Amino acid sequence: MQTMDQIIQHWINQEATAPWLDQLMAVVTNFSAWKPFLLVAFLAGMIFGFFRLRAMLLCFVITLGFTDGILVNSIKHAVGRLRPFQAQEGVRVIHLKKASPQFLLMASPPKVKISEPPRAGEVLEGRSFPSSHSSNI
């Protein structure tokens, strides 16, 4: 028997799909692609910004470090819930193709892969609850 979150995840992953949504989500959720832009914006704000902007950026870094690094990570290790593509087979996984720097492929079609069942003895990395993406946004 599936739980409500599994039913919703399956509906979003299998039924509510569109190529433009795959592209959008692959770009929006790829931190590596945004890192150069965020770094330039952060440095420009720290160098050219006034006191309020610098204070806001410093508060942002402290808050992000606390929520993602301490709070969310602690809960993830306590709960230990696997990501859907690790726990189930047939889950669509969308990624930008590999490139260096990553932002060069933001306009190219993403790579779609279907998850397979975990192999016996395989150590699975990463946990899904709570979502770091959600807490960071």
PDB file of N, CA and C in Angstrom, residues 14-80:
ATOM      1  N   GLN A  14       5.409  10.702 -13.121  1.00  0.00           N
ATOM      2  CA  GLN A  14       5.017   9.900 -14.272  1.00  0.00           C
ATOM      3  C   GLN A  14       3.930  10.530 -15.145  1.00  0.00           C
ATOM      4  N   GLU A  15       3.008  11.255 -14.530  1.00  0.00           N
ATOM      5  CA  GLU A  15       1.843  11.760 -15.261  1.00  0.00           C
ATOM      6  C   GLU A  15       1.941  13.243 -15.631  1.00  0.00           C
ATOM      7  N   ALA A  16       2.363  14.067 -14.706  1.00  0.00           N
ATOM      8  CA  ALA A  16       2.396  15.517 -14.916  1.00  0.00           C
ATOM      9  C   ALA A  16       3.749  15.929 -15.481  1.00  0.00           C
ATOM     10  N   THR A  17       4.079  15.394 -16.631  1.00  0.00           N
ATOM     11  CA  THR A  17       5.387  15.674 -17.228  1.00  0.00           C
ATOM     12  C   THR A  17       5.231  16.411 -18.544  1.00  0.00           C
ATOM     13  N   ALA A  18       6.237  17.175 -18.857  1.00  0.00           N
ATOM     14  CA  ALA A  18       6.314  17.869 -20.143  1.00  0.00           C
ATOM     15  C   ALA A  18       7.791  18.177 -20.385  1.00  0.00           C
ATOM     16  N   PRO A  19       8.249  18.119 -21.626  1.00  0.00           N
ATOM     17  CA  PRO A  19       9.662  18.392 -21.891  1.00  0.00           C
ATOM     18  C   PRO A  19      10.122  19.765 -21.382  1.00  0.00           C
ATOM     19  N   TRP A  20       9.268  20.774 -21.509  1.00  0.00           N
ATOM     20  CA  TRP A  20       9.679  22.106 -21.046  1.00  0.00           C
ATOM     21  C   TRP A  20       9.788  22.149 -19.521  1.00  0.00           C
ATOM     22  N   LEU A  21       8.955  21.365 -18.812  1.00  0.00           N
ATOM     23  CA  LEU A  21       9.075  21.291 -17.348  1.00  0.00           C
ATOM     24  C   LEU A  21      10.342  20.534 -16.942  1.00  0.00           C
ATOM     25  N   ASP A  22      10.668  19.471 -17.672  1.00  0.00           N
ATOM     26  CA  ASP A  22      11.911  18.752 -17.411  1.00  0.00           C
ATOM     27  C   ASP A  22      13.101  19.699 -17.546  1.00  0.00           C
ATOM     28  N   GLN A  23      13.102  20.489 -18.612  1.00  0.00           N
ATOM     29  CA  GLN A  23      14.182  21.453 -18.853  1.00  0.00           C
ATOM     30  C   GLN A  23      14.236  22.497 -17.741  1.00  0.00           C
ATOM     31  N   LEU A  24      13.095  23.057 -17.398  1.00  0.00           N
ATOM     32  CA  LEU A  24      13.033  24.096 -16.375  1.00  0.00           C
ATOM     33  C   LEU A  24      13.552  23.578 -15.031  1.00  0.00           C
ATOM     34  N   MET A  25      13.064  22.420 -14.604  1.00  0.00           N
ATOM     35  CA  MET A  25      13.462  21.896 -13.302  1.00  0.00           C
ATOM     36  C   MET A  25      14.928  21.448 -13.285  1.00  0.00           C
ATOM     37  N   ALA A  26      15.429  20.931 -14.385  1.00  0.00           N
ATOM     38  CA  ALA A  26      16.841  20.543 -14.449  1.00  0.00           C
ATOM     39  C   ALA A  26      17.740  21.765 -14.291  1.00  0.00           C
ATOM     40  N   VAL A  27      17.327  22.885 -14.864  1.00  0.00           N
ATOM     41  CA  VAL A  27      18.121  24.118 -14.771  1.00  0.00           C
ATOM     42  C   VAL A  27      17.961  24.771 -13.401  1.00  0.00           C
ATOM     43  N   VAL A  28      16.725  24.915 -12.930  1.00  0.00           N
ATOM     44  CA  VAL A  28      16.461  25.622 -11.677  1.00  0.00           C
ATOM     45  C   VAL A  28      17.098  24.906 -10.485  1.00  0.00           C
ATOM     46  N   THR A  29      17.075  23.582 -10.454  1.00  0.00           N
ATOM     47  CA  THR A  29      17.553  22.847  -9.285  1.00  0.00           C
ATOM     48  C   THR A  29      19.023  22.452  -9.351  1.00  0.00           C
ATOM     49  N   ASN A  30      19.750  22.856 -10.387  1.00  0.00           N
ATOM     50  CA  ASN A  30      21.154  22.488 -10.527  1.00  0.00           C
ATOM     51  C   ASN A  30      22.035  23.594  -9.936  1.00  0.00           C
ATOM     52  N   PHE A  31      22.481  23.398  -8.699  1.00  0.00           N
ATOM     53  CA  PHE A  31      23.292  24.411  -8.030  1.00  0.00           C
ATOM     54  C   PHE A  31      24.605  24.663  -8.764  1.00  0.00           C
ATOM     55  N   SER A  32      25.199  23.620  -9.342  1.00  0.00           N
ATOM     56  CA  SER A  32      26.474  23.771 -10.046  1.00  0.00           C
ATOM     57  C   SER A  32      26.364  24.740 -11.217  1.00  0.00           C
ATOM     58  N   ALA A  33      25.211  24.753 -11.879  1.00  0.00           N
ATOM     59  CA  ALA A  33      25.019  25.659 -13.016  1.00  0.00           C
ATOM     60  C   ALA A  33      24.898  27.108 -12.559  1.00  0.00           C
ATOM     61  N   TRP A  34      24.314  27.330 -11.383  1.00  0.00           N
ATOM     62  CA  TRP A  34      24.092  28.688 -10.882  1.00  0.00           C
ATOM     63  C   TRP A  34      25.250  29.229 -10.064  1.00  0.00           C
ATOM     64  N   LYS A  35      26.149  28.351  -9.619  1.00  0.00           N
ATOM     65  CA  LYS A  35      27.228  28.751  -8.714  1.00  0.00           C
ATOM     66  C   LYS A  35      28.042  29.951  -9.217  1.00  0.00           C
ATOM     67  N   PRO A  36      28.492  29.989 -10.485  1.00  0.00           N
ATOM     68  CA  PRO A  36      29.282  31.153 -10.921  1.00  0.00           C
ATOM     69  C   PRO A  36      28.489  32.466 -10.838  1.00  0.00           C
ATOM     70  N   PHE A  37      27.212  32.432 -11.203  1.00  0.00           N
ATOM     71  CA  PHE A  37      26.391  33.640 -11.170  1.00  0.00           C
ATOM     72  C   PHE A  37      26.157  34.104  -9.726  1.00  0.00           C
ATOM     73  N   LEU A  38      25.895  33.146  -8.841  1.00  0.00           N
ATOM     74  CA  LEU A  38      25.677  33.481  -7.437  1.00  0.00           C
ATOM     75  C   LEU A  38      26.945  34.027  -6.790  1.00  0.00           C
ATOM     76  N   LEU A  39      28.082  33.462  -7.143  1.00  0.00           N
ATOM     77  CA  LEU A  39      29.353  33.933  -6.607  1.00  0.00           C
ATOM     78  C   LEU A  39      29.655  35.362  -7.062  1.00  0.00           C
ATOM     79  N   VAL A  40      29.448  35.638  -8.346  1.00  0.00           N
ATOM     80  CA  VAL A  40      29.669  36.995  -8.863  1.00  0.00           C
ATOM     81  C   VAL A  40      28.712  37.984  -8.200  1.00  0.00           C
ATOM     82  N   ALA A  41      27.443  37.611  -8.069  1.00  0.00           N
ATOM     83  CA  ALA A  41      26.463  38.497  -7.428  1.00  0.00           C
ATOM     84  C   ALA A  41      26.826  38.735  -5.965  1.00  0.00           C
ATOM     85  N   PHE A  42      27.256  37.678  -5.257  1.00  0.00           N
ATOM     86  CA  PHE A  42      27.635  37.812  -3.851  1.00  0.00           C
ATOM     87  C   PHE A  42      28.846  38.739  -3.710  1.00  0.00           C
ATOM     88  N   LEU A  43      29.880  38.496  -4.513  1.00  0.00           N
ATOM     89  CA  LEU A  43      31.083  39.335  -4.434  1.00  0.00           C
ATOM     90  C   LEU A  43      30.790  40.783  -4.811  1.00  0.00           C
ATOM     91  N   ALA A  44      29.976  40.984  -5.848  1.00  0.00           N
ATOM     92  CA  ALA A  44      29.617  42.354  -6.248  1.00  0.00           C
ATOM     93  C   ALA A  44      28.855  43.045  -5.123  1.00  0.00           C
ATOM     94  N   GLY A  45      27.951  42.329  -4.479  1.00  0.00           N
ATOM     95  CA  GLY A  45      27.206  42.905  -3.365  1.00  0.00           C
ATOM     96  C   GLY A  45      28.098  43.248  -2.190  1.00  0.00           C
ATOM     97  N   MET A  46      29.072  42.385  -1.896  1.00  0.00           N
ATOM     98  CA  MET A  46      29.980  42.637  -0.776  1.00  0.00           C
ATOM     99  C   MET A  46      30.952  43.780  -1.080  1.00  0.00           C
ATOM    100  N   ILE A  47      31.354  43.911  -2.341  1.00  0.00           N
ATOM    101  CA  ILE A  47      32.315  44.962  -2.699  1.00  0.00           C
ATOM    102  C   ILE A  47      31.626  46.300  -2.932  1.00  0.00           C
ATOM    103  N   PHE A  48      30.550  46.299  -3.719  1.00  0.00           N
ATOM    104  CA  PHE A  48      29.924  47.561  -4.126  1.00  0.00           C
ATOM    105  C   PHE A  48      28.674  47.923  -3.331  1.00  0.00           C
ATOM    106  N   GLY A  49      28.166  46.994  -2.546  1.00  0.00           N
ATOM    107  CA  GLY A  49      26.935  47.244  -1.808  1.00  0.00           C
ATOM    108  C   GLY A  49      27.155  48.106  -0.577  1.00  0.00           C
ATOM    109  N   PHE A  50      26.086  48.715  -0.136  1.00  0.00           N
ATOM    110  CA  PHE A  50      26.137  49.503   1.083  1.00  0.00           C
ATOM    111  C   PHE A  50      25.954  48.578   2.281  1.00  0.00           C
ATOM    112  N   PHE A  51      25.957  49.150   3.481  1.00  0.00           N
ATOM    113  CA  PHE A  51      25.907  48.370   4.718  1.00  0.00           C
ATOM    114  C   PHE A  51      24.729  47.397   4.750  1.00  0.00           C
ATOM    115  N   ARG A  52      23.541  47.836   4.365  1.00  0.00           N
ATOM    116  CA  ARG A  52      22.360  46.970   4.451  1.00  0.00           C
ATOM    117  C   ARG A  52      22.485  45.742   3.550  1.00  0.00           C
ATOM    118  N   LEU A  53      23.006  45.933   2.354  1.00  0.00           N
ATOM    119  CA  LEU A  53      23.173  44.802   1.442  1.00  0.00           C
ATOM    120  C   LEU A  53      24.213  43.833   1.990  1.00  0.00           C
ATOM    121  N   ARG A  54      25.334  44.355   2.496  1.00  0.00           N
ATOM    122  CA  ARG A  54      26.357  43.479   3.070  1.00  0.00           C
ATOM    123  C   ARG A  54      25.822  42.727   4.282  1.00  0.00           C
ATOM    124  N   ALA A  55      25.065  43.408   5.123  1.00  0.00           N
ATOM    125  CA  ALA A  55      24.477  42.762   6.307  1.00  0.00           C
ATOM    126  C   ALA A  55      23.489  41.675   5.888  1.00  0.00           C
ATOM    127  N   MET A  56      22.678  41.963   4.854  1.00  0.00           N
ATOM    128  CA  MET A  56      21.720  40.970   4.371  1.00  0.00           C
ATOM    129  C   MET A  56      22.447  39.743   3.819  1.00  0.00           C
ATOM    130  N   LEU A  57      23.504  39.953   3.037  1.00  0.00           N
ATOM    131  CA  LEU A  57      24.255  38.830   2.479  1.00  0.00           C
ATOM    132  C   LEU A  57      24.916  38.005   3.581  1.00  0.00           C
ATOM    133  N   LEU A  58      25.455  38.670   4.587  1.00  0.00           N
ATOM    134  CA  LEU A  58      26.060  37.955   5.707  1.00  0.00           C
ATOM    135  C   LEU A  58      25.006  37.144   6.470  1.00  0.00           C
ATOM    136  N   CYS A  59      23.847  37.728   6.712  1.00  0.00           N
ATOM    137  CA  CYS A  59      22.745  37.000   7.372  1.00  0.00           C
ATOM    138  C   CYS A  59      22.296  35.819   6.522  1.00  0.00           C
ATOM    139  N   PHE A  60      22.271  36.020   5.211  1.00  0.00           N
ATOM    140  CA  PHE A  60      21.881  34.944   4.295  1.00  0.00           C
ATOM    141  C   PHE A  60      22.838  33.764   4.409  1.00  0.00           C
ATOM    142  N   VAL A  61      24.138  34.039   4.405  1.00  0.00           N
ATOM    143  CA  VAL A  61      25.139  32.972   4.491  1.00  0.00           C
ATOM    144  C   VAL A  61      25.037  32.244   5.830  1.00  0.00           C
ATOM    145  N   ILE A  62      24.863  32.997   6.921  1.00  0.00           N
ATOM    146  CA  ILE A  62      24.736  32.378   8.246  1.00  0.00           C
ATOM    147  C   ILE A  62      23.477  31.517   8.308  1.00  0.00           C
ATOM    148  N   THR A  63      22.357  32.047   7.816  1.00  0.00           N
ATOM    149  CA  THR A  63      21.091  31.301   7.831  1.00  0.00           C
ATOM    150  C   THR A  63      21.181  30.044   6.985  1.00  0.00           C
ATOM    151  N   LEU A  64      21.748  30.166   5.800  1.00  0.00           N
ATOM    152  CA  LEU A  64      21.899  29.014   4.916  1.00  0.00           C
ATOM    153  C   LEU A  64      22.793  27.960   5.548  1.00  0.00           C
ATOM    154  N   GLY A  65      23.877  28.383   6.157  1.00  0.00           N
ATOM    155  CA  GLY A  65      24.773  27.446   6.829  1.00  0.00           C
ATOM    156  C   GLY A  65      24.076  26.719   7.966  1.00  0.00           C
ATOM    157  N   PHE A  66      23.238  27.453   8.727  1.00  0.00           N
ATOM    158  CA  PHE A  66      22.534  26.825   9.839  1.00  0.00           C
ATOM    159  C   PHE A  66      21.448  25.874   9.349  1.00  0.00           C
ATOM    160  N   THR A  67      20.570  26.362   8.441  1.00  0.00           N
ATOM    161  CA  THR A  67      19.440  25.522   8.021  1.00  0.00           C
ATOM    162  C   THR A  67      19.897  24.301   7.245  1.00  0.00           C
ATOM    163  N   ASP A  68      20.780  24.493   6.271  1.00  0.00           N
ATOM    164  CA  ASP A  68      21.190  23.366   5.437  1.00  0.00           C
ATOM    165  C   ASP A  68      22.257  22.522   6.126  1.00  0.00           C
ATOM    166  N   GLY A  69      23.249  23.175   6.671  1.00  0.00           N
ATOM    167  CA  GLY A  69      24.377  22.452   7.235  1.00  0.00           C
ATOM    168  C   GLY A  69      24.096  21.763   8.556  1.00  0.00           C
ATOM    169  N   ILE A  70      23.273  22.362   9.398  1.00  0.00           N
ATOM    170  CA  ILE A  70      23.051  21.797  10.733  1.00  0.00           C
ATOM    171  C   ILE A  70      21.645  21.213  10.869  1.00  0.00           C
ATOM    172  N   LEU A  71      20.629  22.033  10.702  1.00  0.00           N
ATOM    173  CA  LEU A  71      19.260  21.610  10.974  1.00  0.00           C
ATOM    174  C   LEU A  71      18.783  20.509  10.018  1.00  0.00           C
ATOM    175  N   VAL A  72      18.788  20.793   8.730  1.00  0.00           N
ATOM    176  CA  VAL A  72      18.275  19.833   7.742  1.00  0.00           C
ATOM    177  C   VAL A  72      19.127  18.567   7.718  1.00  0.00           C
ATOM    178  N   ASN A  73      20.441  18.724   7.763  1.00  0.00           N
ATOM    179  CA  ASN A  73      21.321  17.550   7.739  1.00  0.00           C
ATOM    180  C   ASN A  73      21.102  16.653   8.945  1.00  0.00           C
ATOM    181  N   SER A  74      20.899  17.253  10.123  1.00  0.00           N
ATOM    182  CA  SER A  74      20.646  16.460  11.334  1.00  0.00           C
ATOM    183  C   SER A  74      19.351  15.665  11.208  1.00  0.00           C
ATOM    184  N   ILE A  75      18.300  16.312  10.710  1.00  0.00           N
ATOM    185  CA  ILE A  75      17.017  15.619  10.555  1.00  0.00           C
ATOM    186  C   ILE A  75      17.132  14.519   9.497  1.00  0.00           C
ATOM    187  N   LYS A  76      17.843  14.803   8.389  1.00  0.00           N
ATOM    188  CA  LYS A  76      18.013  13.787   7.346  1.00  0.00           C
ATOM    189  C   LYS A  76      18.673  12.529   7.902  1.00  0.00           C
ATOM    190  N   HIS A  77      19.718  12.702   8.702  1.00  0.00           N
ATOM    191  CA  HIS A  77      20.407  11.534   9.257  1.00  0.00           C
ATOM    192  C   HIS A  77      19.548  10.824  10.295  1.00  0.00           C
ATOM    193  N   ALA A  78      18.723  11.577  11.041  1.00  0.00           N
ATOM    194  CA  ALA A  78      17.850  10.959  12.042  1.00  0.00           C
ATOM    195  C   ALA A  78      16.729  10.156  11.381  1.00  0.00           C
ATOM    196  N   VAL A  79      16.135  10.714  10.310  1.00  0.00           N
ATOM    197  CA  VAL A  79      15.011  10.047   9.636  1.00  0.00           C
ATOM    198  C   VAL A  79      15.522   8.965   8.686  1.00  0.00           C
ATOM    199  N   GLY A  80      16.529   9.289   7.878  1.00  0.00           N
ATOM    200  CA  GLY A  80      17.147   8.307   6.999  1.00  0.00           C
ATOM    201  C   GLY A  80      16.284   7.827   5.845  1.00  0.00           C
TER     202      GLY A  80
END
